[in-house]
Amino acid sequence: MFGKKSKKRLPEIGAGSMADIAFLLLIFFLVTTTVVIDKGIKVVLPPFCEDCPTPPVNDRNVFNIKVNGNDEVLIENEISQVGEIRKRMKTFILNPDNLSTLAVRSNSAVISLQNDRATSYDQYIQVYNEIKAAYNELWEEEAQKQFFRSYKDLKLSQKQQVRKKIPMAISEAEPFDLSMN
Amino acid sequence: MNKFRKNTRKGNPEVSTASLPDIIFILLFFFMVVTVLRQNDVKVNFKLPEASQLDKLDKEDKITIYIGKSKFSNSDKPVIQINDAFAEVSDIYPFLKMTSGGLPNKLNTVLKVDSEVTMGIISDVKTEIRKADQLRISYATMTKNL
């Protein structure tokens, strides 16, 4: 009885369905794979020191943005909106009419951002995003003016030249704490 | 002439499908190798804020700090998670010092913070990062659809 079985030739395994099985696995992996590309705003923080002497900055070169605990925005001590920041920053830095209240030169302007400990992260990012947007627009305009090309197509040395003309200077003060007082 | 006629009379040879499984398997292995499984088990809930001026973030020497509400408790207090574990603000400095091996600006710290968290805790975290001399950070955000 047993001998009979072993004498029989084993049936061949059909390899035709192998492709289908592999296809199913492939599709499974294709569907489950999520390509996550992290995006975000890059920031370089200032180095830490206990009580660094703050370098004296000419008051007219400082563009003050303050955000309070209720997410209200104050630009140069006027109540304002997040959407206003970009336009006002650009006129402040370029100072096209040479007003005595705006920045002396484009490379001496400093943006000062101060927020409350109760400011929401979302509002902070919106404000930071506007500041970055203003700089990006300024660099783009400068690149078009100097090299007749888009900023992102410039060579590294040309980019540095543009950024030397309009350096990104954002100063973040330690947040004030209104809730503690 | 004869030569040419001979060719046309013959039927086309069938394409062999025997190598098809191998090709598919190679594709499969490619995807299996390329697929990166999530390394961090995220234990906080967060909804990233939206922004439009974005850069691609570097993948080398990446440290992710999550700040948001804990998934395991009902309290609204934001908690901090570094890479894989919950942490306190005071844990950040030794952690960064240890991972960077004392070298300044070696790490890329990515902050994944819930948009409802207030800036107080974020400022504390930023101060710790500055103390550890890892000045390159980035705020992870979603892309804003204009």
mmCIF file of C-alpha atoms in Angstrom:
data_model
loop_
_atom_site.group_PDB
_atom_site.id
_atom_site.type_symbol
_atom_site.label_atom_id
_atom_site.label_comp_id
_atom_site.label_asym_id
_atom_site.label_seq_id
_atom_site.Cartn_x
_atom_site.Cartn_y
_atom_site.Cartn_z
ATOM 1 C CA MET A 1 0.000 0.000 0.000
ATOM 2 C CA PHE A 2 2.700 2.385 1.033
ATOM 3 C CA GLY A 3 5.002 1.264 -1.681
ATOM 4 C CA LYS A 4 2.393 2.042 -4.293
ATOM 5 C CA LYS A 5 2.277 5.655 -3.250
ATOM 6 C CA SER A 6 5.967 6.218 -3.295
ATOM 7 C CA LYS A 7 6.255 4.685 -6.736
ATOM 8 C CA LYS A 8 3.880 7.266 -8.159
ATOM 9 C CA ARG A 9 5.566 10.346 -9.637
ATOM 10 C CA LEU A 10 4.839 13.499 -7.755
ATOM 11 C CA PRO A 11 2.682 15.929 -9.719
ATOM 12 C CA GLU A 12 4.568 19.059 -10.692
ATOM 13 C CA ILE A 13 3.720 22.256 -8.887
ATOM 14 C CA GLY A 14 2.201 24.728 -11.255
ATOM 15 C CA ALA A 15 4.466 27.725 -11.508
ATOM 16 C CA GLY A 16 1.992 29.690 -13.549
ATOM 17 C CA SER A 17 0.209 31.116 -10.525
ATOM 18 C CA MET A 18 3.478 32.230 -8.986
ATOM 19 C CA ALA A 19 3.334 35.427 -10.981
ATOM 20 C CA ASP A 20 -0.141 36.169 -9.654
ATOM 21 C CA ILE A 21 0.906 35.585 -6.073
ATOM 22 C CA ALA A 22 3.907 37.842 -6.528
ATOM 23 C CA PHE A 23 1.697 40.441 -8.156
ATOM 24 C CA LEU A 24 -0.673 40.414 -5.208
ATOM 25 C CA LEU A 25 2.213 40.870 -2.786
ATOM 26 C CA LEU A 26 3.613 43.645 -4.950
ATOM 27 C CA ILE A 27 0.296 45.474 -5.048
ATOM 28 C CA PHE A 28 -0.058 45.055 -1.290
ATOM 29 C CA PHE A 29 3.314 46.704 -0.723
ATOM 30 C CA LEU A 30 2.580 49.430 -3.246
ATOM 31 C CA VAL A 31 -0.657 50.301 -1.483
ATOM 32 C CA THR A 32 0.669 50.171 2.062
ATOM 33 C CA THR A 33 3.841 52.112 1.356
ATOM 34 C CA THR A 34 3.328 55.738 2.262
ATOM 35 C CA VAL A 35 6.136 57.938 1.153
ATOM 36 C CA VAL A 36 6.384 60.502 3.903
ATOM 37 C CA ILE A 37 8.484 63.468 2.963
ATOM 38 C CA ASP A 38 8.885 65.702 5.964
ATOM 39 C CA LYS A 39 8.474 69.338 5.181
ATOM 40 C CA GLY A 40 8.796 72.299 7.397
ATOM 41 C CA ILE A 41 10.331 75.636 8.204
ATOM 42 C CA LYS A 42 14.047 75.545 8.849
ATOM 43 C CA VAL A 43 15.349 77.800 11.558
ATOM 44 C CA VAL A 44 18.786 78.430 12.945
ATOM 45 C CA LEU A 45 18.584 79.327 16.601
ATOM 46 C CA PRO A 46 20.907 81.872 18.199
ATOM 47 C CA PRO A 47 23.609 80.394 20.423
ATOM 48 C CA PHE A 48 22.802 80.224 24.084
ATOM 49 C CA CYS A 49 24.455 82.465 26.612
ATOM 50 C CA GLU A 50 23.265 83.517 30.032
ATOM 51 C CA ASP A 51 23.290 87.284 29.788
ATOM 52 C CA CYS A 52 24.751 88.248 26.491
ATOM 53 C CA PRO A 53 25.146 91.952 25.952
ATOM 54 C CA THR A 54 22.601 92.850 23.308
ATOM 55 C CA PRO A 55 24.351 94.687 20.511
ATOM 56 C CA PRO A 56 23.010 98.186 20.174
ATOM 57 C CA VAL A 57 20.716 98.301 17.190
ATOM 58 C CA ASN A 58 19.494 101.578 15.834
ATOM 59 C CA ASP A 59 15.848 101.747 16.785
ATOM 60 C CA ARG A 60 14.669 102.606 13.293
ATOM 61 C CA ASN A 61 16.293 99.420 11.984
ATOM 62 C CA VAL A 62 14.167 97.191 14.155
ATOM 63 C CA PHE A 63 10.820 95.984 12.914
ATOM 64 C CA ASN A 64 8.810 94.880 15.910
ATOM 65 C CA ILE A 65 6.259 92.135 15.699
ATOM 66 C CA LYS A 66 4.545 91.114 18.884
ATOM 67 C CA VAL A 67 1.977 88.402 19.351
ATOM 68 C CA ASN A 68 0.049 88.257 22.602
ATOM 69 C CA GLY A 69 -1.639 85.392 24.386
ATOM 70 C CA ASN A 70 -4.868 85.914 22.453
ATOM 71 C CA ASP A 71 -2.999 85.556 19.158
ATOM 72 C CA GLU A 72 -3.410 89.245 18.362
ATOM 73 C CA VAL A 73 -0.650 90.769 16.287
ATOM 74 C CA LEU A 74 1.050 94.068 16.989
ATOM 75 C CA ILE A 75 3.253 95.472 14.230
ATOM 76 C CA GLU A 76 5.403 98.451 15.248
ATOM 77 C CA ASN A 77 2.995 99.062 18.134
ATOM 78 C CA GLU A 78 -0.108 99.108 15.961
ATOM 79 C CA ILE A 79 -2.795 96.457 16.154
ATOM 80 C CA SER A 80 -2.682 94.570 12.904
ATOM 81 C CA GLN A 81 -3.256 91.277 11.118
ATOM 82 C CA VAL A 82 -0.963 88.413 10.149
ATOM 83 C CA GLY A 83 -1.631 89.133 6.472
ATOM 84 C CA GLU A 84 -0.243 92.667 6.872
ATOM 85 C CA ILE A 85 3.205 91.517 7.964
ATOM 86 C CA ARG A 86 4.525 90.595 4.538
ATOM 87 C CA LYS A 87 3.684 93.915 2.874
ATOM 88 C CA ARG A 88 4.852 96.082 5.755
ATOM 89 C CA MET A 89 8.067 94.128 6.179
ATOM 90 C CA LYS A 90 8.945 94.587 2.528
ATOM 91 C CA THR A 91 8.449 98.328 2.594
ATOM 92 C CA PHE A 92 10.324 98.464 5.878
ATOM 93 C CA ILE A 93 13.385 96.636 4.562
ATOM 94 C CA LEU A 94 13.562 98.250 1.121
ATOM 95 C CA ASN A 95 12.470 101.697 2.316
ATOM 96 C CA PRO A 96 11.817 102.920 -1.256
ATOM 97 C CA ASP A 97 10.969 106.498 -0.233
ATOM 98 C CA ASN A 98 13.876 106.836 2.192
ATOM 99 C CA LEU A 99 11.667 107.559 5.151
ATOM 100 C CA SER A 100 13.418 108.232 8.431
ATOM 101 C CA THR A 101 11.207 105.764 10.304
ATOM 102 C CA LEU A 102 12.124 102.735 8.204
ATOM 103 C CA ALA A 103 15.359 100.788 7.884
ATOM 104 C CA VAL A 104 18.493 102.759 6.957
ATOM 105 C CA ARG A 105 19.683 100.136 4.488
ATOM 106 C CA SER A 106 18.244 96.796 3.520
ATOM 107 C CA ASN A 107 21.171 94.994 5.115
ATOM 108 C CA SER A 108 20.768 96.693 8.449
ATOM 109 C CA ALA A 109 17.129 95.768 9.028
ATOM 110 C CA VAL A 110 16.328 93.397 11.862
ATOM 111 C CA ILE A 111 13.007 91.712 12.422
ATOM 112 C CA SER A 112 12.185 91.313 16.067
ATOM 113 C CA LEU A 113 9.582 88.721 16.928
ATOM 114 C CA GLN A 114 8.257 88.450 20.422
ATOM 115 C CA ASN A 115 5.467 86.274 21.634
ATOM 116 C CA ASP A 116 3.677 85.417 24.813
ATOM 117 C CA ARG A 117 3.949 82.068 26.539
ATOM 118 C CA ALA A 118 0.241 81.638 25.830
ATOM 119 C CA THR A 119 0.516 82.333 22.107
ATOM 120 C CA SER A 120 -0.643 79.320 20.131
ATOM 121 C CA TYR A 121 1.919 77.447 18.095
ATOM 122 C CA ASP A 122 -0.312 77.756 15.058
ATOM 123 C CA GLN A 123 -0.290 81.562 15.203
ATOM 124 C CA TYR A 124 3.477 81.571 15.763
ATOM 125 C CA ILE A 125 3.973 79.450 12.640
ATOM 126 C CA GLN A 126 1.651 81.694 10.636
ATOM 127 C CA VAL A 127 3.662 84.761 11.659
ATOM 128 C CA TYR A 128 6.976 83.024 11.006
ATOM 129 C CA ASN A 129 5.679 81.849 7.665
ATOM 130 C CA GLU A 130 4.826 85.424 6.695
ATOM 131 C CA ILE A 131 8.285 86.643 7.682
ATOM 132 C CA LYS A 132 9.874 83.903 5.594
ATOM 133 C CA ALA A 133 7.539 84.674 2.718
ATOM 134 C CA ALA A 134 8.547 88.334 2.826
ATOM 135 C CA TYR A 135 12.239 87.409 2.670
ATOM 136 C CA ASN A 136 11.624 84.936 -0.136
ATOM 137 C CA GLU A 137 9.811 87.586 -2.140
ATOM 138 C CA LEU A 138 12.532 90.153 -1.496
ATOM 139 C CA TRP A 139 15.250 87.734 -2.613
ATOM 140 C CA GLU A 140 13.260 86.824 -5.689
ATOM 141 C CA GLU A 141 12.866 90.491 -6.655
ATOM 142 C CA GLU A 142 16.526 91.196 -5.989
ATOM 143 C CA ALA A 143 17.564 88.198 -8.081
ATOM 144 C CA GLN A 144 15.405 89.362 -10.972
ATOM 145 C CA LYS A 145 16.862 92.853 -10.700
ATOM 146 C CA GLN A 146 20.506 91.791 -10.510
ATOM 147 C CA PHE A 147 20.677 88.630 -12.583
ATOM 148 C CA PHE A 148 17.376 88.595 -14.501
ATOM 149 C CA ARG A 149 16.743 85.127 -13.202
ATOM 150 C CA SER A 150 14.675 83.442 -10.550
ATOM 151 C CA TYR A 151 16.350 83.185 -7.147
ATOM 152 C CA LYS A 152 16.193 79.408 -7.087
ATOM 153 C CA ASP A 153 18.027 79.191 -10.430
ATOM 154 C CA LEU A 154 20.979 81.277 -9.240
ATOM 155 C CA LYS A 155 24.416 79.919 -8.565
ATOM 156 C CA LEU A 156 25.501 79.659 -4.954
ATOM 157 C CA SER A 157 27.782 82.694 -5.186
ATOM 158 C CA GLN A 158 24.986 84.742 -6.722
ATOM 159 C CA LYS A 159 22.599 83.624 -4.015
ATOM 160 C CA GLN A 160 25.116 84.735 -1.411
ATOM 161 C CA GLN A 161 25.368 88.080 -3.149
ATOM 162 C CA VAL A 162 21.594 88.512 -2.962
ATOM 163 C CA ARG A 163 21.523 87.418 0.651
ATOM 164 C CA LYS A 164 24.325 89.809 1.510
ATOM 165 C CA LYS A 165 22.225 92.659 0.163
ATOM 166 C CA ILE A 166 19.165 91.500 2.101
ATOM 167 C CA PRO A 167 20.307 89.272 4.959
ATOM 168 C CA MET A 168 17.751 87.371 6.916
ATOM 169 C CA ALA A 169 17.885 88.767 10.416
ATOM 170 C CA ILE A 170 15.194 87.540 12.736
ATOM 171 C CA SER A 171 15.600 88.130 16.415
ATOM 172 C CA GLU A 172 13.398 86.215 18.760
ATOM 173 C CA ALA A 173 13.204 87.655 22.223
ATOM 174 C CA GLU A 174 12.436 85.471 25.196
ATOM 175 C CA PRO A 175 8.656 85.317 25.440
ATOM 176 C CA PHE A 176 7.031 87.576 27.964
ATOM 177 C CA ASP A 177 4.658 86.047 30.392
ATOM 178 C CA LEU A 178 1.520 87.998 30.981
ATOM 179 C CA SER A 179 -0.192 85.248 32.919
ATOM 180 C CA MET A 180 2.463 85.357 35.639
ATOM 181 C CA ASN A 181 1.990 89.023 36.491
ATOM 182 C CA MET B 1 14.260 35.331 -52.112
ATOM 183 C CA ASN B 2 13.717 31.992 -50.722
ATOM 184 C CA LYS B 3 15.284 32.984 -47.506
ATOM 185 C CA PHE B 4 12.804 35.771 -46.855
ATOM 186 C CA ARG B 5 9.736 33.716 -47.696
ATOM 187 C CA LYS B 6 10.779 31.084 -45.318
ATOM 188 C CA ASN B 7 10.707 33.539 -42.459
ATOM 189 C CA THR B 8 7.242 34.902 -43.137
ATOM 190 C CA ARG B 9 5.656 31.542 -43.365
ATOM 191 C CA LYS B 10 6.759 30.604 -39.893
ATOM 192 C CA GLY B 11 4.408 31.603 -37.094
ATOM 193 C CA ASN B 12 5.651 34.052 -34.497
ATOM 194 C CA PRO B 13 7.356 32.305 -31.612
ATOM 195 C CA GLU B 14 5.451 32.642 -28.376
ATOM 196 C CA VAL B 15 6.879 34.993 -25.773
ATOM 197 C CA SER B 16 8.048 32.946 -22.881
ATOM 198 C CA THR B 17 6.287 33.898 -19.655
ATOM 199 C CA ALA B 18 8.436 31.675 -17.516
ATOM 200 C CA SER B 19 10.585 34.609 -16.375
ATOM 201 C CA LEU B 20 7.604 36.766 -15.453
ATOM 202 C CA PRO B 21 7.485 35.605 -11.818
ATOM 203 C CA ASP B 22 11.160 36.435 -11.472
ATOM 204 C CA ILE B 23 10.660 39.933 -12.800
ATOM 205 C CA ILE B 24 7.749 40.499 -10.447
ATOM 206 C CA PHE B 25 9.745 39.105 -7.546
ATOM 207 C CA ILE B 26 12.569 41.504 -8.271
ATOM 208 C CA LEU B 27 10.075 44.382 -8.252
ATOM 209 C CA LEU B 28 8.622 43.066 -5.033
ATOM 210 C CA PHE B 29 12.007 42.839 -3.368
ATOM 211 C CA PHE B 30 12.820 46.333 -4.558
ATOM 212 C CA PHE B 31 9.719 47.721 -2.878
ATOM 213 C CA MET B 32 10.272 45.672 0.254
ATOM 214 C CA VAL B 33 13.790 47.011 0.594
ATOM 215 C CA VAL B 34 12.894 50.596 -0.214
ATOM 216 C CA THR B 35 9.936 50.690 2.150
ATOM 217 C CA VAL B 36 10.957 52.325 5.383
ATOM 218 C CA LEU B 37 8.777 51.339 8.242
ATOM 219 C CA ARG B 38 7.995 53.965 10.818
ATOM 220 C CA GLN B 39 10.733 53.938 13.361
ATOM 221 C CA ASN B 40 9.048 55.969 16.018
ATOM 222 C CA ASP B 41 5.958 54.859 17.754
ATOM 223 C CA VAL B 42 4.173 58.161 18.159
ATOM 224 C CA LYS B 43 2.534 58.412 21.533
ATOM 225 C CA VAL B 44 1.168 61.920 21.303
ATOM 226 C CA ASN B 45 -1.670 63.294 19.238
ATOM 227 C CA PHE B 46 -0.756 66.210 17.081
ATOM 228 C CA LYS B 47 -2.126 68.113 14.159
ATOM 229 C CA LEU B 48 0.609 70.056 12.442
ATOM 230 C CA PRO B 49 -0.009 73.684 11.508
ATOM 231 C CA GLU B 50 -0.084 74.685 7.868
ATOM 232 C CA ALA B 51 2.438 76.923 6.159
ATOM 233 C CA SER B 52 3.454 77.790 2.621
ATOM 234 C CA GLN B 53 7.174 78.657 2.751
ATOM 235 C CA LEU B 54 8.556 75.174 3.179
ATOM 236 C CA ASP B 55 11.912 73.463 2.852
ATOM 237 C CA LYS B 56 12.550 69.781 2.587
ATOM 238 C CA LEU B 57 13.967 68.530 5.841
ATOM 239 C CA ASP B 58 17.245 66.668 6.063
ATOM 240 C CA LYS B 59 17.111 63.027 6.990
ATOM 241 C CA GLU B 60 20.612 62.663 8.387
ATOM 242 C CA ASP B 61 21.060 62.749 12.140
ATOM 243 C CA LYS B 62 17.416 63.495 12.615
ATOM 244 C CA ILE B 63 15.959 63.836 16.075
ATOM 245 C CA THR B 64 12.234 64.258 16.283
ATOM 246 C CA ILE B 65 10.641 65.934 19.247
ATOM 247 C CA TYR B 66 6.891 65.565 19.427
ATOM 248 C CA ILE B 67 4.824 67.857 21.587
ATOM 249 C CA GLY B 68 1.122 67.315 21.987
ATOM 250 C CA LYS B 69 -1.530 65.704 24.118
ATOM 251 C CA SER B 70 -0.706 62.238 25.335
ATOM 252 C CA LYS B 71 -2.605 59.405 23.727
ATOM 253 C CA PHE B 72 -2.753 57.578 27.025
ATOM 254 C CA SER B 73 -4.293 60.172 29.284
ATOM 255 C CA ASN B 74 -7.211 62.539 29.180
ATOM 256 C CA SER B 75 -5.343 65.534 30.491
ATOM 257 C CA ASP B 76 -4.935 68.487 28.152
ATOM 258 C CA LYS B 77 -1.427 69.144 29.347
ATOM 259 C CA PRO B 78 1.032 68.851 26.445
ATOM 260 C CA VAL B 79 3.681 66.172 26.810
ATOM 261 C CA ILE B 80 7.048 65.830 25.125
ATOM 262 C CA GLN B 81 8.212 62.740 23.301
ATOM 263 C CA ILE B 82 11.771 62.444 22.027
ATOM 264 C CA ASN B 83 12.152 59.878 19.244
ATOM 265 C CA ASP B 84 10.502 56.976 20.984
ATOM 266 C CA ALA B 85 9.854 57.824 24.597
ATOM 267 C CA PHE B 86 8.166 60.413 26.761
ATOM 268 C CA ALA B 87 10.485 62.981 28.243
ATOM 269 C CA GLU B 88 10.591 66.070 30.377
ATOM 270 C CA VAL B 89 12.023 69.413 29.311
ATOM 271 C CA SER B 90 15.078 68.729 31.461
ATOM 272 C CA ASP B 91 15.753 65.444 29.614
ATOM 273 C CA ILE B 92 16.328 67.195 26.306
ATOM 274 C CA TYR B 93 19.716 68.671 27.107
ATOM 275 C CA PRO B 94 21.406 65.410 28.224
ATOM 276 C CA PHE B 95 19.766 63.506 25.388
ATOM 277 C CA LEU B 96 21.001 65.892 22.709
ATOM 278 C CA LYS B 97 24.458 66.051 24.282
ATOM 279 C CA MET B 98 24.650 62.277 24.307
ATOM 280 C CA THR B 99 23.390 61.736 20.743
ATOM 281 C CA SER B 100 25.524 64.458 19.264
ATOM 282 C CA GLY B 101 28.605 63.205 21.120
ATOM 283 C CA GLY B 102 29.262 66.765 22.216
ATOM 284 C CA LEU B 103 29.714 68.044 18.687
ATOM 285 C CA PRO B 104 27.906 71.313 18.064
ATOM 286 C CA ASN B 105 25.297 71.550 15.298
ATOM 287 C CA LYS B 106 25.488 67.879 14.441
ATOM 288 C CA LEU B 107 21.827 67.062 14.738
ATOM 289 C CA ASN B 108 18.800 68.166 12.818
ATOM 290 C CA THR B 109 16.081 68.547 15.357
ATOM 291 C CA VAL B 110 12.588 68.411 13.967
ATOM 292 C CA LEU B 111 9.809 69.755 16.135
ATOM 293 C CA LYS B 112 6.468 68.148 15.440
ATOM 294 C CA VAL B 113 4.125 70.158 17.541
ATOM 295 C CA ASP B 114 0.365 70.221 17.753
ATOM 296 C CA SER B 115 -0.995 73.531 16.494
ATOM 297 C CA GLU B 116 -2.939 74.130 19.711
ATOM 298 C CA VAL B 117 0.069 73.901 22.009
ATOM 299 C CA THR B 118 1.100 77.235 23.506
ATOM 300 C CA MET B 119 4.517 78.757 22.966
ATOM 301 C CA GLY B 120 5.593 78.498 26.617
ATOM 302 C CA ILE B 121 6.638 74.860 26.501
ATOM 303 C CA ILE B 122 8.086 75.305 23.001
ATOM 304 C CA SER B 123 10.268 78.173 24.218
ATOM 305 C CA ASP B 124 11.525 76.008 27.057
ATOM 306 C CA VAL B 125 12.337 73.229 24.601
ATOM 307 C CA LYS B 126 14.086 75.680 22.282
ATOM 308 C CA THR B 127 16.175 77.030 25.146
ATOM 309 C CA GLU B 128 17.274 73.480 26.002
ATOM 310 C CA ILE B 129 18.197 72.848 22.368
ATOM 311 C CA ARG B 130 20.202 76.074 22.307
ATOM 312 C CA LYS B 131 22.001 75.064 25.495
ATOM 313 C CA ALA B 132 22.956 71.790 23.817
ATOM 314 C CA ASP B 133 24.461 73.729 20.868
ATOM 315 C CA GLN B 134 22.284 72.074 18.255
ATOM 316 C CA LEU B 135 21.106 75.229 16.577
ATOM 317 C CA ARG B 136 19.638 73.786 13.411
ATOM 318 C CA ILE B 137 16.009 73.030 14.063
ATOM 319 C CA SER B 138 12.912 72.951 11.941
ATOM 320 C CA TYR B 139 9.223 73.177 12.556
ATOM 321 C CA ALA B 140 7.418 70.410 10.734
ATOM 322 C CA THR B 141 4.315 71.691 9.017
ATOM 323 C CA MET B 142 1.741 70.647 6.481
ATOM 324 C CA THR B 143 1.595 72.272 3.085
ATOM 325 C CA LYS B 144 -0.994 74.995 2.922
ATOM 326 C CA ASN B 145 -3.246 74.763 -0.090
ATOM 327 C CA LEU B 146 -3.691 78.212 -1.456
#
